[in-house]
Coordinates of C-alpha atoms and ligand atoms in Angstrom, one line a residue:
M1 CA 0.7 19.5 -2.7
T2 CA 1.8 19.4 -6.3
P3 CA 2.9 16.1 -7.8
V4 CA 6.5 17.5 -8.0
D5 CA 6.6 17.4 -4.2
C6 CA 5.3 13.8 -4.1
F7 CA 7.7 10.9 -4.2
V8 CA 5.0 8.6 -5.7
C9 CA 4.3 11.0 -8.6
A10 CA 8.1 11.5 -9.0
A11 CA 8.6 7.7 -9.1
R12 CA 6.0 7.4 -11.8
C13 CA 7.1 10.3 -13.9
E14 CA 10.9 10.6 -13.6
Q15 CA 13.6 8.7 -15.4
V16 CA 14.8 5.7 -13.5
P17 CA 18.5 6.8 -13.2
S18 CA 17.4 9.9 -11.3
L19 CA 15.5 7.9 -8.7
P20 CA 16.9 6.2 -5.5
W21 CA 16.7 2.4 -6.0
Y22 CA 13.8 2.1 -3.6
D23 CA 11.7 4.6 -5.6
V24 CA 12.1 2.7 -8.8
P25 CA 8.7 1.2 -9.6
V26 CA 8.5 -2.6 -9.4
H27 CA 5.3 -2.8 -11.5
R28 CA 3.9 -0.2 -14.0
V29 CA 0.4 -0.4 -15.5
R30 CA -0.7 2.2 -18.0
R31 CA -3.3 4.4 -16.2
G32 CA -3.2 2.0 -13.3
G33 CA -0.2 3.4 -11.5
V34 CA 2.9 1.8 -10.0
T35 CA 4.0 -0.4 -7.2
L36 CA 7.0 0.6 -5.0
V37 CA 8.8 -1.5 -2.5
G38 CA 7.4 -0.9 1.0
V39 CA 9.7 0.7 3.4
G40 CA 9.6 -1.0 6.8
A41 CA 9.6 -4.5 5.4
I42 CA 9.8 -6.5 8.6
V43 CA 9.6 -9.5 6.3
P44 CA 10.0 -9.3 2.5
G45 CA 7.2 -9.4 0.0
Y46 CA 5.9 -5.8 0.8
L47 CA 4.7 -3.4 -1.9
L48 CA 2.7 -0.2 -2.0
A49 CA 0.3 -0.1 -5.0
C50 CA -0.2 3.6 -5.9
P51 CA -2.8 4.7 -8.4
E52 CA -1.8 7.0 -11.2
P53 CA -3.6 10.2 -10.1
H54 CA -2.5 12.2 -7.1
V55 CA -5.6 11.5 -5.0
R56 CA -5.6 11.2 -1.2
S57 CA -7.2 7.8 -0.9
L58 CA -8.6 4.9 -2.9
A59 CA -12.1 6.3 -1.9
A60 CA -11.2 9.4 -4.0
L61 CA -10.0 7.4 -7.1
P62 CA -12.0 8.5 -10.2
R63 CA -14.2 5.8 -11.5
S64 CA -12.5 5.7 -14.8
M65 CA -9.2 4.8 -13.1
V66 CA -10.7 1.9 -11.1
D67 CA -10.2 -0.9 -13.6
P68 CA -6.6 0.1 -14.5
F69 CA -5.8 0.3 -10.8
L70 CA -7.3 -3.2 -10.1
S71 CA -5.2 -4.5 -13.0
L72 CA -2.1 -3.2 -11.2
V73 CA -3.2 -4.8 -7.9
D74 CA -4.0 -8.1 -9.6
V75 CA -0.6 -8.4 -11.2
A76 CA 1.3 -7.3 -8.1
V77 CA -0.7 -9.7 -5.8
A78 CA -0.1 -12.6 -8.3
D79 CA 3.7 -11.9 -8.3
L80 CA 3.8 -11.5 -4.5
T81 CA 1.8 -14.7 -4.0
R82 CA 4.1 -16.7 -6.4
E83 CA 7.4 -15.3 -5.1
F84 CA 6.5 -15.1 -1.4
A85 CA 3.1 -16.1 0.1
S86 CA -0.6 -15.1 0.2
V87 CA -1.1 -11.3 0.4
L88 CA -2.8 -9.1 3.0
L89 CA -4.2 -5.7 1.9
F90 CA -4.6 -2.6 3.9
E91 CA -5.0 1.2 3.5
H92 CA -4.7 4.1 6.0
G93 CA -7.2 5.9 3.8
G94 CA -8.0 9.6 3.3
C95 CA -6.0 10.9 6.2
N96 CA -4.8 14.4 5.7
A97 CA -1.1 14.7 6.4
A98 CA -1.8 18.0 8.2
V99 CA -3.9 16.2 10.7
H100 CA -2.4 13.7 13.1
T101 CA -3.7 10.4 11.7
S102 CA -2.7 6.9 10.6
A103 CA -1.6 8.2 7.2
C104 CA 2.0 7.6 6.1
I105 CA 2.0 9.2 2.6
D106 CA -0.5 11.6 1.2
H107 CA -0.7 10.0 -2.3
A108 CA -3.2 7.1 -2.1
H109 CA -1.6 3.8 -1.7
L110 CA -2.7 0.3 -0.9
H111 CA -0.3 -1.8 1.2
L112 CA 0.2 -5.3 -0.3
W113 CA 2.2 -7.7 2.0
A114 CA 2.7 -11.4 1.7
I115 CA 1.9 -12.1 5.4
A116 CA -1.8 -13.1 5.2
G117 CA -0.9 -16.5 6.7
H118 CA 0.7 -14.9 9.8
V119 CA -1.2 -11.7 10.5
T120 CA -4.9 -10.9 11.2
L121 CA -5.8 -7.2 11.2
T122 CA -8.7 -5.9 13.2
L123 CA -10.4 -2.5 13.8
P124 CA -12.3 -1.5 16.9
R125 CA -15.3 -0.7 14.7
Y126 CA -16.5 -1.4 11.2
W127 CA -18.8 0.3 8.8
Q128 CA -19.0 -2.2 6.1
T129 CA -17.6 -5.5 4.6
Y130 CA -17.2 -6.0 0.9
P131 CA -16.5 -9.3 -0.9
D132 CA -13.4 -7.9 -2.5
L133 CA -11.5 -4.7 -3.4
R134 CA -13.4 -4.4 -6.7
A135 CA -16.7 -4.3 -4.7
F136 CA -15.4 -1.5 -2.5
L137 CA -14.2 0.5 -5.4
G138 CA -17.5 -0.1 -7.2
D139 CA -19.5 1.4 -4.3
P140 CA -20.5 4.9 -5.3
R141 CA -20.8 5.9 -1.6
R142 CA -17.0 5.5 -1.2
A143 CA -16.6 9.0 -2.5
E144 CA -18.1 10.3 0.7
L145 CA -15.4 8.7 2.9
R146 CA -13.0 11.3 4.2
S147 CA -10.9 9.3 6.7
Y148 CA -11.1 5.6 7.1
L149 CA -9.1 2.4 7.6
L150 CA -9.4 -0.6 5.2
H151 CA -8.0 -4.1 5.4
S152 CA -8.5 -7.6 4.0
D153 CA -9.4 -10.6 6.1
Q154 CA -8.3 -14.3 5.7
G155 CA -11.0 -14.9 3.2
G156 CA -10.1 -11.9 1.0
S157 CA -13.1 -9.8 2.1
I158 CA -12.5 -6.0 2.5
M159 CA -13.4 -4.5 5.8
V160 CA -13.8 -0.7 6.2
G161 CA -14.1 1.3 9.4
P162 CA -13.4 4.7 11.0
D163 CA -9.9 6.0 11.3
V164 CA -8.6 5.5 14.8
R165 CA -6.0 8.3 14.4
T166 CA -3.1 6.2 15.6
P167 CA -0.1 6.6 13.2
Q168 CA 0.7 3.5 11.2
F169 CA -2.2 1.7 13.0
F170 CA -2.0 -1.5 10.9
R171 CA 1.8 -1.6 10.8
R172 CA 1.7 -1.7 14.6
Q173 CA -0.5 -4.8 14.5
V174 CA 1.7 -6.4 11.8
A175 CA 4.9 -5.7 13.7
A176 CA 3.5 -7.2 16.9
Q177 CA 2.2 -10.3 15.2
L178 CA 5.5 -10.9 13.4
G179 CA 7.3 -10.7 16.7
H180 CA 8.9 -7.2 16.2
P181 CA 6.5 -5.1 18.3
D182 CA 9.0 -2.2 18.5
A183 CA 9.7 -2.1 14.7
W184 CA 6.4 -0.7 13.5
D185 CA 7.7 2.7 12.4
Y186 CA 8.9 2.4 8.8
A187 CA 11.0 5.5 9.0
A188 CA 12.9 4.2 12.1
C189 CA 13.1 0.6 10.9
P190 CA 13.2 0.4 7.1
F191 CA 14.5 -3.3 7.0
E192 CA 16.5 -2.4 3.9
Q193 CA 17.7 -5.9 3.2
C194 CA 14.1 -7.2 3.1
M195 CA 13.3 -4.3 0.8
R196 CA 16.1 -5.3 -1.5
D197 CA 15.0 -9.0 -1.3
T198 CA 11.5 -7.9 -2.4
R199 CA 12.8 -5.9 -5.3
D200 CA 15.2 -8.5 -6.4
K201 CA 12.8 -11.4 -6.3
L202 CA 10.0 -9.5 -8.1
T203 CA 12.2 -7.9 -10.8
G204 CA 14.7 -10.7 -11.3
A205 CA 17.3 -8.1 -10.7
V206 CA 19.7 -10.4 -9.0
G207 CA 23.1 -10.2 -10.8
H208 CA 22.2 -7.5 -13.4
H209 CA 21.4 -3.9 -13.6
H210 CA 21.2 -3.1 -9.9
A211 CA 20.1 0.5 -9.5
G212 CA 22.2 0.8 -6.3
Ligands
ZN301 ZN1 1.5 12.0 -5.9
ZN302 ZN1 0.0 3.8 4.3

């Protein structure tokens, strides 16, 4: 896939007026990437943090891009925490869209969602736990990961394990624990009002320059 076919690359590169409102970046960090509002926002406070290069997972992020990406995540998490609540991180990592897996988009993205007080994610099996995202991205062995799942826990540790090849695996857990077990599919259940609430609170867009 070339970046021109990728809505994340388009969101980063194209002029804002040509983008649908939900593809207008909420945060931009030079060399770090962008955040976009998460589709399927069962509750508001949901972003995708997307690194600048078109790589298939955070495991494949070039080392030179790690610090800028962490800066993006830091600012987004701080904003979500201030405007909503403490933030849960998860990634359906490295899943090839051509294979039936948990991936939702083939440009690497970390889900950031202000639901850490209400949702506990689990995997059937783990390979490794890291004290935080920086430690995971600092592990040179991450480059060997092809397909994996990653989530944070209540203490902020990052847990990594094998992909279980269930589409939107973590979103199913989130939906069930938020009391909407049938609303896990972001495409079927976008929760547009919560997406707009997320955008408006984080950008201060209420009352001026609505993109749509
Ligand atoms: Zn892309
Ligand atoms: Zn995803």
